[in-house]
Coordinates of C-alpha atoms in Angstrom, one line a residue:
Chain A
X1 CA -32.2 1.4 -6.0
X2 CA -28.8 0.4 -5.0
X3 CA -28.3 4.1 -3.8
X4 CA -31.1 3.4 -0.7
X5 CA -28.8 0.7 0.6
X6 CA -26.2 2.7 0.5
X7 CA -27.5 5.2 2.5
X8 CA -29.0 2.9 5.0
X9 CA -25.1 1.2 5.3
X10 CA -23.8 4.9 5.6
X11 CA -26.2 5.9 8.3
X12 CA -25.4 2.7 10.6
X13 CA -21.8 3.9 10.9
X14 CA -22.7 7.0 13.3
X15 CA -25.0 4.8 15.2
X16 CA -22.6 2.2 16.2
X17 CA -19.8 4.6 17.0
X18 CA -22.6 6.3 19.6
X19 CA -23.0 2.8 21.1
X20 CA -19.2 2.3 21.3
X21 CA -18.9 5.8 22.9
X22 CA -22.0 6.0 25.2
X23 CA -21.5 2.4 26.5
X24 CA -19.8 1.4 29.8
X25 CA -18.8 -2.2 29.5
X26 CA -15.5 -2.1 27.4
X27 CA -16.3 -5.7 25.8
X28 CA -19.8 -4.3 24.4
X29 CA -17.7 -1.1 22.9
X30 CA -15.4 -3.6 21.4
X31 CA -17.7 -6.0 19.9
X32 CA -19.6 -3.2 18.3
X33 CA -16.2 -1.8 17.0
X34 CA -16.3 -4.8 15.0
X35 CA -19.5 -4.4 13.6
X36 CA -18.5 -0.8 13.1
X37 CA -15.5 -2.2 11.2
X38 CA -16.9 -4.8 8.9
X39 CA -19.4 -2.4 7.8
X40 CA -16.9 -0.3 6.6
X41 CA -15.9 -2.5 4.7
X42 CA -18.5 -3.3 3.0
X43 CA -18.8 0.6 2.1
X44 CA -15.3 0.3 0.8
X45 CA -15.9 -2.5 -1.7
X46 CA -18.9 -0.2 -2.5
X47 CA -16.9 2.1 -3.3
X48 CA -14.6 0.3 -5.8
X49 CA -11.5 0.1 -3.5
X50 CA -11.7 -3.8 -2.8
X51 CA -7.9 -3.9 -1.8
X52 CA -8.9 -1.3 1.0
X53 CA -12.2 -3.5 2.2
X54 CA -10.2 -6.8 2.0
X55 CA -7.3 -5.2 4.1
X56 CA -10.2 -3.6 6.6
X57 CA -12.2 -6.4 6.6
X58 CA -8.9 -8.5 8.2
X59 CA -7.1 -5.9 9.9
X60 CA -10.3 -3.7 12.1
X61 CA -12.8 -6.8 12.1
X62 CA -10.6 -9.3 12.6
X63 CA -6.7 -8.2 14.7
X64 CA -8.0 -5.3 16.0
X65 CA -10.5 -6.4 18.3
X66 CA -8.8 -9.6 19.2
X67 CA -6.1 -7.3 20.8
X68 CA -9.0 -5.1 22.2
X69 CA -10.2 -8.1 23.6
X70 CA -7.2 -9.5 25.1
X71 CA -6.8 -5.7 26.4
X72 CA -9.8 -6.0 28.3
X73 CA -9.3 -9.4 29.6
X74 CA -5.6 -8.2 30.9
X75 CA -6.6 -5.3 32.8
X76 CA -10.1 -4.4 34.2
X77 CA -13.8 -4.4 31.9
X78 CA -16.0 -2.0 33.3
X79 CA -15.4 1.4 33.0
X80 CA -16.0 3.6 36.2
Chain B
X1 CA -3.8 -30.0 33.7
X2 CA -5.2 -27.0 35.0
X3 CA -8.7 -26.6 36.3
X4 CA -9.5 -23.3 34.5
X5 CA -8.3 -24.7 30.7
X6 CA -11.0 -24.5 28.3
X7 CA -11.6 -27.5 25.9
X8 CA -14.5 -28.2 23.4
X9 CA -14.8 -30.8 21.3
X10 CA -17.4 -29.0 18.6
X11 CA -14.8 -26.1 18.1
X12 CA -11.8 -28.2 18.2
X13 CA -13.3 -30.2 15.0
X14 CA -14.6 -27.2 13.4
X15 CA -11.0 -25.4 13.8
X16 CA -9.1 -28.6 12.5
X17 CA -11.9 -28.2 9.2
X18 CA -11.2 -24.7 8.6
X19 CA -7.9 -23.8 9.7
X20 CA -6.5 -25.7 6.0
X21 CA -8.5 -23.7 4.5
X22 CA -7.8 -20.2 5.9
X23 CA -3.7 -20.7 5.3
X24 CA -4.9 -22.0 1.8
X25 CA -7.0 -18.6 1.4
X26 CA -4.4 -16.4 2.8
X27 CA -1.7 -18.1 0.3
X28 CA -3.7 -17.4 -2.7
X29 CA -4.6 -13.5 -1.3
X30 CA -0.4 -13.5 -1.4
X31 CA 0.6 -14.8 -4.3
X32 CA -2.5 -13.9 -6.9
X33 CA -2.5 -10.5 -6.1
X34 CA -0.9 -9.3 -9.1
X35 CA -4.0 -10.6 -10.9
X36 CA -7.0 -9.9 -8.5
X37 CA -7.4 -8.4 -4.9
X38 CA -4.9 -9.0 -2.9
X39 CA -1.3 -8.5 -2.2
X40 CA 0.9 -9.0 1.0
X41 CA -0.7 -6.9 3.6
X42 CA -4.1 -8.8 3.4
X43 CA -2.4 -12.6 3.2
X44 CA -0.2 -11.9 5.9
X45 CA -2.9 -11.0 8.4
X46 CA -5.4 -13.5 7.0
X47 CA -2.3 -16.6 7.6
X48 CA -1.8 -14.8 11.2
X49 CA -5.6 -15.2 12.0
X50 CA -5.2 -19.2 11.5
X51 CA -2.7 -19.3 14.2
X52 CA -4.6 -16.9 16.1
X53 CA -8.0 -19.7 15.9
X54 CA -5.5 -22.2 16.8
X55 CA -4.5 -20.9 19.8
X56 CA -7.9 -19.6 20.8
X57 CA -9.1 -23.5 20.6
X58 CA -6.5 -25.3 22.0
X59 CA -3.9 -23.6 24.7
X60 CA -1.4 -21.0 24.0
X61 CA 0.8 -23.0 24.7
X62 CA 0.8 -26.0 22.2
X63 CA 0.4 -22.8 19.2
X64 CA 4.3 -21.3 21.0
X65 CA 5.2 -24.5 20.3
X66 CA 5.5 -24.1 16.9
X67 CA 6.5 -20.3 16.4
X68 CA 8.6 -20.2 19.3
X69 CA 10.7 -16.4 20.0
X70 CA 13.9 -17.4 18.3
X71 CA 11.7 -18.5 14.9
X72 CA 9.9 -15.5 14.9
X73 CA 12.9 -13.1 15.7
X74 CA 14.6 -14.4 12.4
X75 CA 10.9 -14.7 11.0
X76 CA 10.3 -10.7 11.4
X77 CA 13.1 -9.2 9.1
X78 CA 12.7 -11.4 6.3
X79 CA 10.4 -8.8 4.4
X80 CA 12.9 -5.9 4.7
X81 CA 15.9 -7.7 4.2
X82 CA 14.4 -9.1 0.8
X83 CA 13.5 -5.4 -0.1
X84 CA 16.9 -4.5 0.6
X85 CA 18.7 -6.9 -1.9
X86 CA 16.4 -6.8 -4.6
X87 CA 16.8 -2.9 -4.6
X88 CA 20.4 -2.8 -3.7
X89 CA 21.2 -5.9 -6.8
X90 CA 19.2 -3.1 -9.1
X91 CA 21.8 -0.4 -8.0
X92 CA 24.4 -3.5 -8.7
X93 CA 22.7 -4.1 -12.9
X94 CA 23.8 -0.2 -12.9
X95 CA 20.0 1.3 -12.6
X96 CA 18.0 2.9 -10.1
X97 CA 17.5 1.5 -6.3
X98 CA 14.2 0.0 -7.4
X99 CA 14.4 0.4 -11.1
X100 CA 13.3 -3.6 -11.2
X101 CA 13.5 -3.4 -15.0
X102 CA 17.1 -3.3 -15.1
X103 CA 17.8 -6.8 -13.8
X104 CA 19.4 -8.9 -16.6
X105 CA 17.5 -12.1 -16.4
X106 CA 14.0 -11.6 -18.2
X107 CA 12.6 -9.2 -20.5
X108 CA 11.6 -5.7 -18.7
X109 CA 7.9 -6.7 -18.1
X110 CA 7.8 -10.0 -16.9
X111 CA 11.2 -9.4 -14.5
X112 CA 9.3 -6.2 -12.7
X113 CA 5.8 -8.7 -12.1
X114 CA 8.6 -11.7 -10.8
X115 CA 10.2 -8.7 -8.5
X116 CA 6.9 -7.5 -7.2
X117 CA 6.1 -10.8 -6.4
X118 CA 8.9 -11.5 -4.4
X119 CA 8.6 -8.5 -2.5
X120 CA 5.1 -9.2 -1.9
X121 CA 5.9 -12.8 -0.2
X122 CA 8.3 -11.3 2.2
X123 CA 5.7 -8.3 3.2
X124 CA 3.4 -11.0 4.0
X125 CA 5.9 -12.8 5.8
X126 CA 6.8 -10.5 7.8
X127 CA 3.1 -9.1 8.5
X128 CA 2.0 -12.4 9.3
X129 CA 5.4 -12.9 12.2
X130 CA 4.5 -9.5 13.6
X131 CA 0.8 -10.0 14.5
X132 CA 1.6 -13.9 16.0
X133 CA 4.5 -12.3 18.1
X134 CA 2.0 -9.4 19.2
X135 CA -0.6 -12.0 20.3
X136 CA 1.5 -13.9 22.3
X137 CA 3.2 -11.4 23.8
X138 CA -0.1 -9.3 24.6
X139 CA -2.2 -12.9 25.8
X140 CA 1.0 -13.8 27.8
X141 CA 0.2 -16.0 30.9
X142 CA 0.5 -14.3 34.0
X143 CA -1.4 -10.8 34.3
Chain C
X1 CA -18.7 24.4 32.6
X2 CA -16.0 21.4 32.5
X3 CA -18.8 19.5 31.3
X4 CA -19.3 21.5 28.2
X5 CA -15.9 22.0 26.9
X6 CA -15.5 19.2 25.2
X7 CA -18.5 19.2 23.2
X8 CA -17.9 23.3 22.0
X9 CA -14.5 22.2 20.8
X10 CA -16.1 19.4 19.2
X11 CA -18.4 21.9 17.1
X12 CA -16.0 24.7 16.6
X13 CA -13.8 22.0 14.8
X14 CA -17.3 20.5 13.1
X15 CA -18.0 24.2 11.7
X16 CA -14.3 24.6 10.1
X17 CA -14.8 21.1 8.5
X18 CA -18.4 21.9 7.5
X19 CA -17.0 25.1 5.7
X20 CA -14.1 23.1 3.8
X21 CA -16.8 20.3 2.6
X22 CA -18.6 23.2 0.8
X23 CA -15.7 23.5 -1.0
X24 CA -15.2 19.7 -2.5
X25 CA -16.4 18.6 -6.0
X26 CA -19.3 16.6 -6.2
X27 CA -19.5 12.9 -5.0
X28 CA -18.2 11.1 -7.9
X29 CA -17.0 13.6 -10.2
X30 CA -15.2 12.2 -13.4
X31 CA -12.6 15.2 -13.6
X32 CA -12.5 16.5 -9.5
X33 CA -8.8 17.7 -9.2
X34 CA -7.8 14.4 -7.2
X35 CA -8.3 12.0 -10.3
X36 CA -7.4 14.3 -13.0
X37 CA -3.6 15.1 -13.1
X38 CA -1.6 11.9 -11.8
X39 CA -4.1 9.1 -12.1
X40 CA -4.9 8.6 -15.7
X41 CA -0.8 7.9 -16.3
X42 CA -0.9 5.5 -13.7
X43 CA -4.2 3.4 -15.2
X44 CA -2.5 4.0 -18.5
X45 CA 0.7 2.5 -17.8
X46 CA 0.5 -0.2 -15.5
X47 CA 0.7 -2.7 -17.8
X48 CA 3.0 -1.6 -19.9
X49 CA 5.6 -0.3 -17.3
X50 CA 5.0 -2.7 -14.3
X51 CA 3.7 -5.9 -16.5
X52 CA 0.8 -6.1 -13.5
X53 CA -3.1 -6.5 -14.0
X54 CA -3.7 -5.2 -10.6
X55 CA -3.0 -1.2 -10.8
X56 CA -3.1 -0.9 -6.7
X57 CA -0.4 -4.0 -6.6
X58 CA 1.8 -1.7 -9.7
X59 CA 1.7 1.6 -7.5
X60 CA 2.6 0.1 -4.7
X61 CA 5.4 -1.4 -5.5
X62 CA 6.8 -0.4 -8.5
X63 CA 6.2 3.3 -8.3
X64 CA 6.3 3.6 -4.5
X65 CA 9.0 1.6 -3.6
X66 CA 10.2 3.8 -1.0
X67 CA 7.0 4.2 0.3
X68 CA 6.4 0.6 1.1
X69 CA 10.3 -0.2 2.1
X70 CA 9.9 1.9 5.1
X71 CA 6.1 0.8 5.8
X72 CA 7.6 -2.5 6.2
X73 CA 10.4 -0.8 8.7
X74 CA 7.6 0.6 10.3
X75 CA 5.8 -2.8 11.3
X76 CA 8.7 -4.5 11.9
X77 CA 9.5 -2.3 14.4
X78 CA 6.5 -1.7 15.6
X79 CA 6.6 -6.2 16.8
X80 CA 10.2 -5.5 17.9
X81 CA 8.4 -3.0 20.2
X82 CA 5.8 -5.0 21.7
X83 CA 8.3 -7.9 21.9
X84 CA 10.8 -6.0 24.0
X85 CA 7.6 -4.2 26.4
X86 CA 6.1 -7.1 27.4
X87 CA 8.6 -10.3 27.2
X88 CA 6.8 -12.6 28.9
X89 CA 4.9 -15.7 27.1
Chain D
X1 CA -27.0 26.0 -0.8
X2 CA -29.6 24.0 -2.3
X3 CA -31.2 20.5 -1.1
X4 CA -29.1 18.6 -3.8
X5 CA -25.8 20.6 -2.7
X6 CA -26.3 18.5 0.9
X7 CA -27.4 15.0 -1.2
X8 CA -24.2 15.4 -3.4
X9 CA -21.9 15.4 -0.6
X10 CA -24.0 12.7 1.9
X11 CA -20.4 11.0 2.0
X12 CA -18.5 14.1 3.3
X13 CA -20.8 14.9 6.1
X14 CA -21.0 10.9 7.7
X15 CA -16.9 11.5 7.6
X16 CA -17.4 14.9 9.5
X17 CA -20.2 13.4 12.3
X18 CA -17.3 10.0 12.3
X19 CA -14.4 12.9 12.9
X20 CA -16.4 14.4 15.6
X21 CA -17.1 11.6 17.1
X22 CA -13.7 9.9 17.7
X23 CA -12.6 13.6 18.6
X24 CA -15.0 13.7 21.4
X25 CA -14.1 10.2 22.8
X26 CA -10.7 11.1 22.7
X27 CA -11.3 14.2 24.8
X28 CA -13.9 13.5 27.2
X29 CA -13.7 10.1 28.2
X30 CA -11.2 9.0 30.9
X31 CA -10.9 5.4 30.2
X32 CA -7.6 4.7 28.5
X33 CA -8.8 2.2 26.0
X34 CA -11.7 4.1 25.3
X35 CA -9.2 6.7 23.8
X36 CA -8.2 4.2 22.0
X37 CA -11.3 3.1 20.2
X38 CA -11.8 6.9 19.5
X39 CA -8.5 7.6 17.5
X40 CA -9.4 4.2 15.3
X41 CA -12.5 6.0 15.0
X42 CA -10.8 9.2 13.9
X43 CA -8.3 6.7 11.6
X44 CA -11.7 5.1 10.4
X45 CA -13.1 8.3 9.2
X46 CA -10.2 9.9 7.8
X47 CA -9.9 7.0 5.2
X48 CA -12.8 6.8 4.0
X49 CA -13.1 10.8 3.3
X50 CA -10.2 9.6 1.0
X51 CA -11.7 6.2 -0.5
X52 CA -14.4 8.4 -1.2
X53 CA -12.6 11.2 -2.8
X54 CA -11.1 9.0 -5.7
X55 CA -14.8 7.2 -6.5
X56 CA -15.7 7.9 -9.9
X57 CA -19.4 7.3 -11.5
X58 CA -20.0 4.2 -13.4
X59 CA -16.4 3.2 -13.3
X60 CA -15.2 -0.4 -12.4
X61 CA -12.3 -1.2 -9.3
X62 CA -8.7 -0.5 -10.5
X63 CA -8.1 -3.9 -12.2
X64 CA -6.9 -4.4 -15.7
X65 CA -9.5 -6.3 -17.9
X66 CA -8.1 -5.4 -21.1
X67 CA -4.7 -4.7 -22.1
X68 CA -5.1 -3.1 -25.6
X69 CA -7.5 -0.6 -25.4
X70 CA -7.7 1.8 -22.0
X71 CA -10.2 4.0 -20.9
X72 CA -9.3 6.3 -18.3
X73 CA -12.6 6.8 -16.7
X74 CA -13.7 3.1 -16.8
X75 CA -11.3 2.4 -13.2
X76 CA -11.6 4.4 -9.9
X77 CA -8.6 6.6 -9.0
X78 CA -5.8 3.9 -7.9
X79 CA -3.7 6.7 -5.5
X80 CA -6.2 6.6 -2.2
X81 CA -6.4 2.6 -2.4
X82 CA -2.7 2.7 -2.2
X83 CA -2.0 5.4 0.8
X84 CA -4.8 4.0 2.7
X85 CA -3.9 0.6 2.3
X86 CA -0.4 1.0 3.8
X87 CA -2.0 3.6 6.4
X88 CA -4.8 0.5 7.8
X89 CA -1.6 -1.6 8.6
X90 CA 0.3 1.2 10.7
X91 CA -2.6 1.9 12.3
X92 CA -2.5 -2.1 13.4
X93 CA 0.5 -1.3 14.6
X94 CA 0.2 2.0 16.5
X95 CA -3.1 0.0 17.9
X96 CA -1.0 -2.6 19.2
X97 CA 2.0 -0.9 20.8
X98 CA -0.1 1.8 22.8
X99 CA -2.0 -1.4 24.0
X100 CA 0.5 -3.1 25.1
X101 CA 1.4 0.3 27.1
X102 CA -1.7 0.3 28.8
X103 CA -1.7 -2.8 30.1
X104 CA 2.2 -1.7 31.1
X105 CA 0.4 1.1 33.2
X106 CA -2.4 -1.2 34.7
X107 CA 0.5 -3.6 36.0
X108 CA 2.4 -0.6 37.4
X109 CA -0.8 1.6 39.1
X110 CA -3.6 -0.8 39.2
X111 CA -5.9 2.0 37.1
X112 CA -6.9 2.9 34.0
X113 CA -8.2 6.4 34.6
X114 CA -6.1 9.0 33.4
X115 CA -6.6 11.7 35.9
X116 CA -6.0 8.9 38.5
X117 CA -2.9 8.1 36.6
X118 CA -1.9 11.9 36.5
X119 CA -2.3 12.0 40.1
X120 CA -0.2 8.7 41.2
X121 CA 2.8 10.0 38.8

């Protein structure tokens, strides 16, 4: 029954890239970019590329939206 | 000290716990990846997340204390310059420009795993310099 | 009409990569084209050639030296970059 | 064009709704940074078309267990790991220099909006 988790990981990715598109306030889209992120890594080790989820799970969880973050703070948050 | 500086005690003692730990992780990730998951991309952004909780807890300016802009200018080039001579000394033992297995000083196996480690450190290295001296240059002080 | 244009370019590329998915092997096919030419002398040699457990750690950089050697370039110059746009700290 | 022609590819078509996505987002929205988010959605998507291309069924990740006797379809395809591995961290870096350009542009128009930006130039 592994397969139904699977699908349930794979179905969450669409949904939180509609919430990063769709919402206004650039910290919410970048916070849920890093939920997007870490569960793609999760898929990856799934997969049996754990090199690829280690590397995901540092770079787009982790430095990714740190920068986003300090984007954000730098210039202006809400989008018009 | 200024008004705006943001200090808490909780996160300053939970950061001094686990910031050991992290460079310990990211040094393992480095060096044990011939053997398990790892290698010199991963380490080097895991040992430049440390730094980053360091200077997320405390100011940014006691973390540019220690990796000032003159370190990390002769920190950032240490990973190709260590590519370079190992694959320029191969063309030197008369092989290939990364043929490791013509270098002299082991048997053919065990001196390509010693060369791949190498060359792993100094990707890490220079992974690591390059996403400290993109946070501090991106959270600069004045907007 | 400005509105719209977007989203029909959006499905006009969908449909082209709709019709090239029909065309992959199934998910997790032992020989689809992509794993049956190159691979199996990589898996099969690793040890012997590179003297490394980790095959990923062997390809990259034993076999794709090159590869790698300007990947590193790349990121280096991508801090040098960032270091000489914004100078400031 | 079956039912289980659709299940066997379920992989493939969350990588084509992930391309569309980004692609939209990249298009329509003005915001700067926004753009940005789409093309590492675009980046996201396009890797794991190819982690998911080299999976192989009942097969183990590409690490050496045994050295005597190897069986080719016992490990995953090694080749994707390695190209997307190197292709995650010049993404970091393409992430960071084009944000450090828009905060460039902020400092010099006080805006983020690209048709405002177009306009001011």
């Amino acid at each position: 029954m592994i397969w139904v988790l699977d699908i349930l990981l794979l179905i969450l990715l669409p949904l939180t890239a509609i919430v990063v598109v769709r919402s206004r306030d650039l910290m919410v889209a970048a916070i849920v970019y890093s939920i997007y992120s870490f569960d793609m890594a999760i898929i990856y080790t799934q997969l049996n590329a754990p090199d690829v989820g280690l590397a995901e799970a540092a770079v787009g969880a982790g430095a990714t939206t740190i920068l986003f973050l300090i984007a954000i703070t730098k210039t202006e948050r809400m989008e018009e | 000290m200024p008004a705006d500086r943001w200090e808490d005690v909780i996160a300053q003692t939970i950061a001094r716990l686990l910031i050991p730990m992290i460079l310990l992780y990211g040094i393992y990730v480095i060096f044990h990846g011939h053997l398990s998951p790892g290698g010199g991309f991963q380490g080097g952004v895991i040992l430049a997340s440390s730094v980053i909780l360091y200077s997320l807890v405390h100011e940014l300016d006691q973390a540019t204390k220690f990796f000032k802009k003159k370190f990390r200018v002769i920190l950032e080039p240490i990973g190709p310059i260590i590519f370079a001579f190992i694959g320029l000394l191969c063309i030197f033992f008369s092989g290939n420009f990364i043929q490791y297995s013509k270098l002299p000083f082991l048997g053919d196996k065990e001196m390509a795993a010693v060369s791949i480690t190498i060359i792993e450190a100094g990707i890490g290295v220079t992974v690591m310099a390059m996403v400290i001296s993109i946070f501090f240059s991106l959270g600069g002080r004045n907007r | 009409m400005n509105k719209l244009a977007p989203t029909f370019v959006v499905l006009v590329i969908g449909l082209i990569m709709a019709i090239a998915v029909g065309d992959m092997p199934p998910f997790g096919a032992l020989n689809s084209p992509a794993s049956s030419y190159l691979s199996p002398y990589y898996i099969k040699e690793a040890y012997d050639v590179a003297g490394v457990h980790n095959i990923v750690t062997a390809v990259l950089a034993y076999w794709r030296g090159y590869d790698t050697f300007g990947e590193v370039t790349v990121i280096f110059t991508a801090g040098i970059a960032v270091m000489a746009l914004l100078g400031r700290e | 064009m079956n039912l289980s022609f659709y299940l066997q590819h379920y992989n493939y078509w969350i990588c084509v709704s992930l391309f569309m996505i980004g692609i939209y987002t990249m298009i329509a929205k003005k915001n700067i940074i926004k753009k940005f988010m789409g093309l590492n959605i675009v980046d996201t998507s396009i890797f794991l078309f190819f982690i998911s291309m080299g999976d192989k069924r009942n097969a183990a990740a590409p690490i050496l267990h045994a050295e005597n006797e190897i069986i080719v379809n016992n490990y995953v395809n090694p080749l994707p790991s390695v190209i997307i591995l190197t292709a995650i961290v010049v993404a970091l870096g393409l992430t960071a220099t084009a944000l450090s350009f828009a905060v460039k542009i902020y400092e010099e128009y006080g805006t983020l909006n690209s048709e405002k930006i177009e306009r001011l130039w």
